[in-house]
Coordinates of C-alpha atoms and ligand atoms in Angstrom, one line a residue:
X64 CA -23.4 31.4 -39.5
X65 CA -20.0 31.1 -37.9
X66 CA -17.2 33.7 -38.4
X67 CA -14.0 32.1 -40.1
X68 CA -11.2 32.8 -39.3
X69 CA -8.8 34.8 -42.3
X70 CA -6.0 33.5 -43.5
X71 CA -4.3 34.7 -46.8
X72 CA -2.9 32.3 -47.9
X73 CA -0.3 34.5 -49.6
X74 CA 1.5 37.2 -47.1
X75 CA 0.9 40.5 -48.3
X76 CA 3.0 43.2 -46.5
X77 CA 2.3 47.0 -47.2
X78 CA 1.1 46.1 -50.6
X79 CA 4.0 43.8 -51.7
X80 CA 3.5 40.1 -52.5
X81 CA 5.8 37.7 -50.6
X82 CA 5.9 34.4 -52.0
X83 CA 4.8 32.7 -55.2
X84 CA 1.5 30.6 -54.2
X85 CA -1.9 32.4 -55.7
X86 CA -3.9 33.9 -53.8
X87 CA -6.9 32.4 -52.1
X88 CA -9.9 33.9 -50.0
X89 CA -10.1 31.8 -46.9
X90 CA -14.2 31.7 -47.6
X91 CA -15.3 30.0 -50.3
X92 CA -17.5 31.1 -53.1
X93 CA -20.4 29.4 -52.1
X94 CA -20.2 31.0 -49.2
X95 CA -20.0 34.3 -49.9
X96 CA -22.8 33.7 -52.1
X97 CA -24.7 31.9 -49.4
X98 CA -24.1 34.4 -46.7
X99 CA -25.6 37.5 -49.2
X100 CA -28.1 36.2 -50.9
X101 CA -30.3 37.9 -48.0
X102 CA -28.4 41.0 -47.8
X103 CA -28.6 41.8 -51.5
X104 CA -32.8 41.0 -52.0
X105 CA -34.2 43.0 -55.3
X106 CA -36.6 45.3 -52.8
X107 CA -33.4 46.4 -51.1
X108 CA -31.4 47.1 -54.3
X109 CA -32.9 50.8 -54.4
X110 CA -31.5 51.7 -50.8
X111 CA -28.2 50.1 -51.2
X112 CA -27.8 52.3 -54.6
X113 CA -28.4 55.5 -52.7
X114 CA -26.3 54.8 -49.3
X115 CA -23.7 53.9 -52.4
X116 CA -24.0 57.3 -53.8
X117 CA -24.8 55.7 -57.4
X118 CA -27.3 56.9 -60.3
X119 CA -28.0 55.6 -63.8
X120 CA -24.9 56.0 -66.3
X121 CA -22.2 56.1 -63.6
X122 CA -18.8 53.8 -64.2
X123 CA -17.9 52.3 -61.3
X124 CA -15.2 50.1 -59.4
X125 CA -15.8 47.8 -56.7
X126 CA -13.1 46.9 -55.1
X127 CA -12.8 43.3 -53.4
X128 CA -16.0 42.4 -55.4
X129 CA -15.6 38.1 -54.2
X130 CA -17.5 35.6 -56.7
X131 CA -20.0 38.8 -57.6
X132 CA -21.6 38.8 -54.6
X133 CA -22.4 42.5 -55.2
X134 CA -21.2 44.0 -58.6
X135 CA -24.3 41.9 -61.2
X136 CA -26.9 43.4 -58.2
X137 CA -26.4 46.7 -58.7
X138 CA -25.5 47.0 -62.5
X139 CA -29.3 47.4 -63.2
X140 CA -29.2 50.2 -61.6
X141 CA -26.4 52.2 -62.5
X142 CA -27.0 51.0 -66.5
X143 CA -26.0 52.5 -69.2
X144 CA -23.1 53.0 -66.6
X145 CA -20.9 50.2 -66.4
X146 CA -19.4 48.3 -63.3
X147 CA -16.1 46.3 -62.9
X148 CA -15.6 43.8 -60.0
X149 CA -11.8 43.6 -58.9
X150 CA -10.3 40.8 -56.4
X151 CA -7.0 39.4 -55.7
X152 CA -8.4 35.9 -55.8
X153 CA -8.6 34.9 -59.7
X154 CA -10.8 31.9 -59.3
X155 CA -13.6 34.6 -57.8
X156 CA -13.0 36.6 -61.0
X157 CA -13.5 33.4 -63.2
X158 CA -16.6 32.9 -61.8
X159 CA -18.1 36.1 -61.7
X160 CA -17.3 36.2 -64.9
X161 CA -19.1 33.4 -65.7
X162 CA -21.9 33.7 -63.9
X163 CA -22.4 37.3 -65.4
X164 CA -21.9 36.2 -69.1
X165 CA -24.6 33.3 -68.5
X166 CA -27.1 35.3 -66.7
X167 CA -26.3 37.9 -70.3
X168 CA -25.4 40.9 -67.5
X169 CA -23.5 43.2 -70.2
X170 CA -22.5 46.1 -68.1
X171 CA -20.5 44.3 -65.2
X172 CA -17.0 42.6 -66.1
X173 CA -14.6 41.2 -63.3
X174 CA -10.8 42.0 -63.4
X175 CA -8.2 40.3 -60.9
X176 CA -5.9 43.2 -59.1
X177 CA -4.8 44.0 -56.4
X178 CA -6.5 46.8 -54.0
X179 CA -3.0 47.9 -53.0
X180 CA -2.1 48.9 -56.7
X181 CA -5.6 49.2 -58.4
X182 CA -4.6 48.8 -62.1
X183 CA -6.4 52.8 -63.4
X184 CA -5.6 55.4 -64.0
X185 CA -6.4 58.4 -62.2
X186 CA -10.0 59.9 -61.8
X187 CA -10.9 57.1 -63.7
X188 CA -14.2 56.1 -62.1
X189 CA -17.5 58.1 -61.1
X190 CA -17.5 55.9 -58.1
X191 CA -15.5 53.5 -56.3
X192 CA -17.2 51.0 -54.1
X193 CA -16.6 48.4 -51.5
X194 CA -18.5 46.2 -49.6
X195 CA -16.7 43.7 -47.0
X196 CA -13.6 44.2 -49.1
X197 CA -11.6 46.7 -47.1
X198 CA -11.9 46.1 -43.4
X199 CA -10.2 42.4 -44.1
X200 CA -6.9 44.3 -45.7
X201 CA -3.9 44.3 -43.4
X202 CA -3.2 48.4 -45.2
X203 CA -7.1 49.6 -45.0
X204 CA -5.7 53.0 -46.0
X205 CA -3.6 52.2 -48.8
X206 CA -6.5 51.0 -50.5
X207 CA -8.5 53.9 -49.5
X208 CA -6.1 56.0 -50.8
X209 CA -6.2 53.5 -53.8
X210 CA -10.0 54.0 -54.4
X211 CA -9.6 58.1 -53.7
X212 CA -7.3 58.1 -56.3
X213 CA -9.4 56.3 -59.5
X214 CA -12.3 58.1 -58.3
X215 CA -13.0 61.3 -60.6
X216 CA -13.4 64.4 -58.3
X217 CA -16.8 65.4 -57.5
X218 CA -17.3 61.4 -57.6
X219 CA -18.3 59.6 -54.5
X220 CA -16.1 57.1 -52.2
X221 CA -17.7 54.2 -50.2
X222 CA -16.6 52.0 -48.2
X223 CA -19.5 49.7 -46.5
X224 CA -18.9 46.8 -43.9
X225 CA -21.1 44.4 -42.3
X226 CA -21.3 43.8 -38.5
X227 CA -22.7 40.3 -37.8
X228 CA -23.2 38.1 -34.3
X229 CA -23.5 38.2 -31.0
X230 CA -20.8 41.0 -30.4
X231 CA -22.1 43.2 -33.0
X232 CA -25.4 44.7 -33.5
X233 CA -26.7 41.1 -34.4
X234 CA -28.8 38.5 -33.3
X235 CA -28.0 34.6 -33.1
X236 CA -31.2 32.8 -33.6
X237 CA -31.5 30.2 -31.1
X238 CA -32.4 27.2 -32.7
X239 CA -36.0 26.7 -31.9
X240 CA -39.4 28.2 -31.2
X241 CA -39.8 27.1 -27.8
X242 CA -37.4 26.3 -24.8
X243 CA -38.6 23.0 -24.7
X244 CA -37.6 22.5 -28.3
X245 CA -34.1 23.2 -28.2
X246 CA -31.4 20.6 -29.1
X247 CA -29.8 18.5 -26.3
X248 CA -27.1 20.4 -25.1
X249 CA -27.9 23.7 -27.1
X250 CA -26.8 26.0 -24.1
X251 CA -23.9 24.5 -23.4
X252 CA -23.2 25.2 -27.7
X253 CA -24.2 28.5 -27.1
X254 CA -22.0 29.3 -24.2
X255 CA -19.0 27.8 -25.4
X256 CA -19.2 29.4 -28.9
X257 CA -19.8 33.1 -27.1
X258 CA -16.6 32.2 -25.6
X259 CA -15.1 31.6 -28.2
X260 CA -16.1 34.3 -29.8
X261 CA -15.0 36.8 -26.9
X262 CA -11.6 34.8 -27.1
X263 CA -10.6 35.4 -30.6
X264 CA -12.1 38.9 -31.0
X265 CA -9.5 41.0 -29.9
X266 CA -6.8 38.7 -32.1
X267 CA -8.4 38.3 -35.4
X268 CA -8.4 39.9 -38.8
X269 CA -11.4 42.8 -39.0
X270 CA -14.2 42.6 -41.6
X271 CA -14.5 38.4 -41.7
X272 CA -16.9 38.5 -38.8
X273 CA -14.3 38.1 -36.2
X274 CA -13.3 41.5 -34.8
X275 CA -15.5 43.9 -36.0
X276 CA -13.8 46.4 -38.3
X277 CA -14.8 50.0 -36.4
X278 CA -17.0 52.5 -38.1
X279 CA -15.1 55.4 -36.5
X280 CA -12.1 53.6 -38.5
X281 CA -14.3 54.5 -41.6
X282 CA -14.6 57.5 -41.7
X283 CA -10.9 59.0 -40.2
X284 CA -9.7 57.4 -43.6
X285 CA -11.8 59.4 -45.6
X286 CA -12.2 62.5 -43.8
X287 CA -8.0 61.8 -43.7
X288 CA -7.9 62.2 -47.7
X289 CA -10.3 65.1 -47.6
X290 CA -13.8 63.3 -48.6
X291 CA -16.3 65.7 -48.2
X292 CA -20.7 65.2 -47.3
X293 CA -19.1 61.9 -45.4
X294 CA -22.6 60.0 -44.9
X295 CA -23.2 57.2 -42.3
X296 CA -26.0 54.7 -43.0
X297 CA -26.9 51.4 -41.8
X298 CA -29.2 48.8 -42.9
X299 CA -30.6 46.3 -41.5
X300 CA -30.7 42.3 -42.8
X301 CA -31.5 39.0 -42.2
X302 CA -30.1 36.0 -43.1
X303 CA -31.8 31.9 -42.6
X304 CA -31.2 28.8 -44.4
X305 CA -34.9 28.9 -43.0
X306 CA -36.0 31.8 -45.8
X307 CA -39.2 30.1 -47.5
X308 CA -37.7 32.2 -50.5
X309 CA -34.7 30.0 -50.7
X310 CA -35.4 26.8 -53.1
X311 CA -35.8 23.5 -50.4
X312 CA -32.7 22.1 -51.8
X313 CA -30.4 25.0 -51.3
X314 CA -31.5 25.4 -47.6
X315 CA -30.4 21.8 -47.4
X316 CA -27.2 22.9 -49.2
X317 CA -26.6 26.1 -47.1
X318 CA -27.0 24.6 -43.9
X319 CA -24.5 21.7 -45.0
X320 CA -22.3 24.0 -46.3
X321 CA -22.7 26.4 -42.6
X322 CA -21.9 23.2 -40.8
X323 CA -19.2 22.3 -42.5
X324 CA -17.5 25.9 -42.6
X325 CA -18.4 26.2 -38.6
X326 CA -16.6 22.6 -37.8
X327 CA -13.7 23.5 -40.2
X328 CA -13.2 26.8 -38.1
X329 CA -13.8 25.3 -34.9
X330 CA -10.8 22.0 -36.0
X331 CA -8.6 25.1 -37.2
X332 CA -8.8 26.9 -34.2
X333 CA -8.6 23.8 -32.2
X334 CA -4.7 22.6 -34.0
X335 CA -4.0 26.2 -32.7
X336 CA -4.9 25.8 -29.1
X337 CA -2.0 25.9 -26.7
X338 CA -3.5 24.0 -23.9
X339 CA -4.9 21.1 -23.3
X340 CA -8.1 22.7 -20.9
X341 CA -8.9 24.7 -24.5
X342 CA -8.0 21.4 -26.7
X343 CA -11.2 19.5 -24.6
X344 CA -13.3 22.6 -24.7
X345 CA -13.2 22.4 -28.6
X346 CA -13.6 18.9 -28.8
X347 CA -17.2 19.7 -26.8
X348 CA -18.6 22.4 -29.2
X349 CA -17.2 20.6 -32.2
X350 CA -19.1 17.3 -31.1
X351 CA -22.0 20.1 -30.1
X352 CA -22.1 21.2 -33.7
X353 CA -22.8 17.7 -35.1
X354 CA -25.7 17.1 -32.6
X355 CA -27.3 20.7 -33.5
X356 CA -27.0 19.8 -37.2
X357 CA -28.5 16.2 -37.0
X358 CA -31.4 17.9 -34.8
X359 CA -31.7 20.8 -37.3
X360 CA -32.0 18.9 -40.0
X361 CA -35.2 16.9 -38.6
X362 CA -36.9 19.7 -36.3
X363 CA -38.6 22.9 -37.4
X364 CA -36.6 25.5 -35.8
X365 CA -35.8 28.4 -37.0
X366 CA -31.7 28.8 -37.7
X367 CA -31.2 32.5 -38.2
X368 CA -28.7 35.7 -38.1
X369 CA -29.3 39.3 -38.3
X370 CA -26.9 41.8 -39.0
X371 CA -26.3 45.5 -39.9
X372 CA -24.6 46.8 -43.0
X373 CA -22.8 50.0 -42.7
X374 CA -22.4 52.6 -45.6
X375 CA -19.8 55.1 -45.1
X376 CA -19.8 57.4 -48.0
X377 CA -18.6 61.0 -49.1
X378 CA -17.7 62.8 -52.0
X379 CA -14.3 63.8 -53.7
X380 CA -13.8 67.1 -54.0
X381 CA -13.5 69.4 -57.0
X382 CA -10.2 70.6 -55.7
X383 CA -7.6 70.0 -52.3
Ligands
LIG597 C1 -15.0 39.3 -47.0 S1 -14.6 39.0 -48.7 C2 -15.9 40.1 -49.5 C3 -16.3 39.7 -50.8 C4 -17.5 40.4 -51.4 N1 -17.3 41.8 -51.4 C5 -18.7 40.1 -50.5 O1 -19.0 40.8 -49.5 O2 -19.3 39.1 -50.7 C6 -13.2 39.9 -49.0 C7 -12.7 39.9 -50.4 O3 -11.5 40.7 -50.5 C8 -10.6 40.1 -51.4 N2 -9.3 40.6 -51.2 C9 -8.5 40.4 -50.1 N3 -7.3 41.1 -50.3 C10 -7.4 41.8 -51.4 C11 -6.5 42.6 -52.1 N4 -5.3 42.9 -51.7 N5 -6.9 43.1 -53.3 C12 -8.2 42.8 -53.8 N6 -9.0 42.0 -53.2 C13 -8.7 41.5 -52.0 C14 -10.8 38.6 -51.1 O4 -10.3 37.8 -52.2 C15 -12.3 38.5 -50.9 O5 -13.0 38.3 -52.1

């Protein structure tokens, strides 16, 4: 439920890696997974392949594909084309792959690479796709370039982005059905973590939830390389540990895993805090967390977010 805050582990400058340590995707693969298992539900699959610009027998690249969050949900549709997932972060890649040779997907494969240098050559795909995976880059238009490059022309370009919480076009569920209900101390939670929010928005990487990565952003860069029939669609999702369609046991898991991704954020933010006034006012929602998680976990509420995915997607033309 809580943004996290990005950190690459490794410092990559205008496409060139400084420093030897791997590189690591501050979220972890559960979740990713967690977080779209709502987005990406089979009845939406059709929409998502047409706001992507993708038909049966198409090859196509998605760029910053995670754990295969994305890439296994939309091979059905695109088959007998084939799909490759690419990431910088190669234990993603070894687990998509996995996952995809155990669930006997044969037209999606996962290659680690870089967005900044996308190892194709040119006019190599029919599409070139990104979900999430673009807004978080330091160089958004050097991949963009990147992606307009591998694409064929006459092949389409997309670049979609997700805009969750309070300051986007979301909704933050508020814990319970009824006022009465809610957990001891719940406004308090909720007014410090808008804070919060409010405070680090204007600081923090685009596309993890934090600052929001701007749609106007989306399509300069393409209209920039000369992508033409630029389209603009948004769609709508939900997202609960509460989802009767989620098995009981990986509610409990989610919400376990949402608490302890929230409390690590909150701790991480905390060690950064320069005063002592925003040391205490940490300390509160982190001890604020535990108490909505204990009631959560023996209440029926209703623990929810809602978001908007945006599809920003054109075509490359025949000739410049
Ligand atoms: C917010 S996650 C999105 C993952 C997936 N598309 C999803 O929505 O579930 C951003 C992804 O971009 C990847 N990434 C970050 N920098 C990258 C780069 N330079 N090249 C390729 N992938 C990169 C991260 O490893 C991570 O998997």
């Amino acid at each position: 439920m809580a943004p996290r805050v990005a950190m690459l582990k490794r410092i990559v400058i205008g496409g060139i890696v400084m420093g030897a340590e791997e590189f690591r995707w501050i979220q972890s693969a559960q979740s990713l997974e967690q977080s779209r298992v709502m987005r990406f539900l089979p009845e939406m699959r059709p929409i998502l392949l047409n706001y992507f610009g993708l038909a049966p027998g198409m090859d196509v690249l998605e760029v910053g594909c995670g754990p295969d969050t994305m890439a296994s949900y939309l091979a059905e549709g695109i088959a007998p084309g084939k799909i490759i997932g690419l990431d910088l972060d190669s234990e993603f890649i070894q687990r998509a792959t996995a996952k995809a040779q155990l669930r006997a997907i044969s037209n999606v494969s996962f290659l680690m690479g870089d967005a900044y240098h996308l190892p194709f050559g040119d006019s190599r795909f029919d599409a070139v796709i990104s979900y999430t995976g673009i807004g978080v880059l330091t160089n958004p238009e050097v991949a963009v370039e990147e992606m307009f490059r591998v694409c064929r022309p006459g092949g389409t370009i997309s670049i979609a982005e997700a805009v969750t919480g309070r300051l986007g076009i979301g909704f933050l569920g508020m814990d319970s059905v009824s006022d009465e209900e809610l957990f001891p101390g719940a406004e308090r939670y909720h007014e410090l973590m808008e804070d919060i929010q409010a405070s680090i928005n204007t600081s923090a990487i685009p596309g993890v939830g934090n600052k929001q990565w701007p749609s106007g952003a989306m399509f300069a860069l393409l209209g920039k390389l000369g992508v033409t029939k630029i389209r603009f669609n948004a769609r709508g999702y939900g997202s609960a540990p509460d989802d009767e369609r989620v098995s009981a046991a990986e509610r409990r898991q989610w919400r376990q895993n949402e608490h302890r991704s929230q409390r690590q954020w909150l701790e991480e933010l905390q060690n950064s805090c320069q005063t002592i006034s925003m040391r205490k006012k940490y300390a509160e929602v982190i001890e604020l967390t535990q108490t909505r998680f204990n009631w959560l976990r023996s209440h029926a509420a209703y623990d929810w977010e809602a978001g908007v995915s945006i599809v920003v997607s054109g075509i490359k033309p025949l000739s410049l």
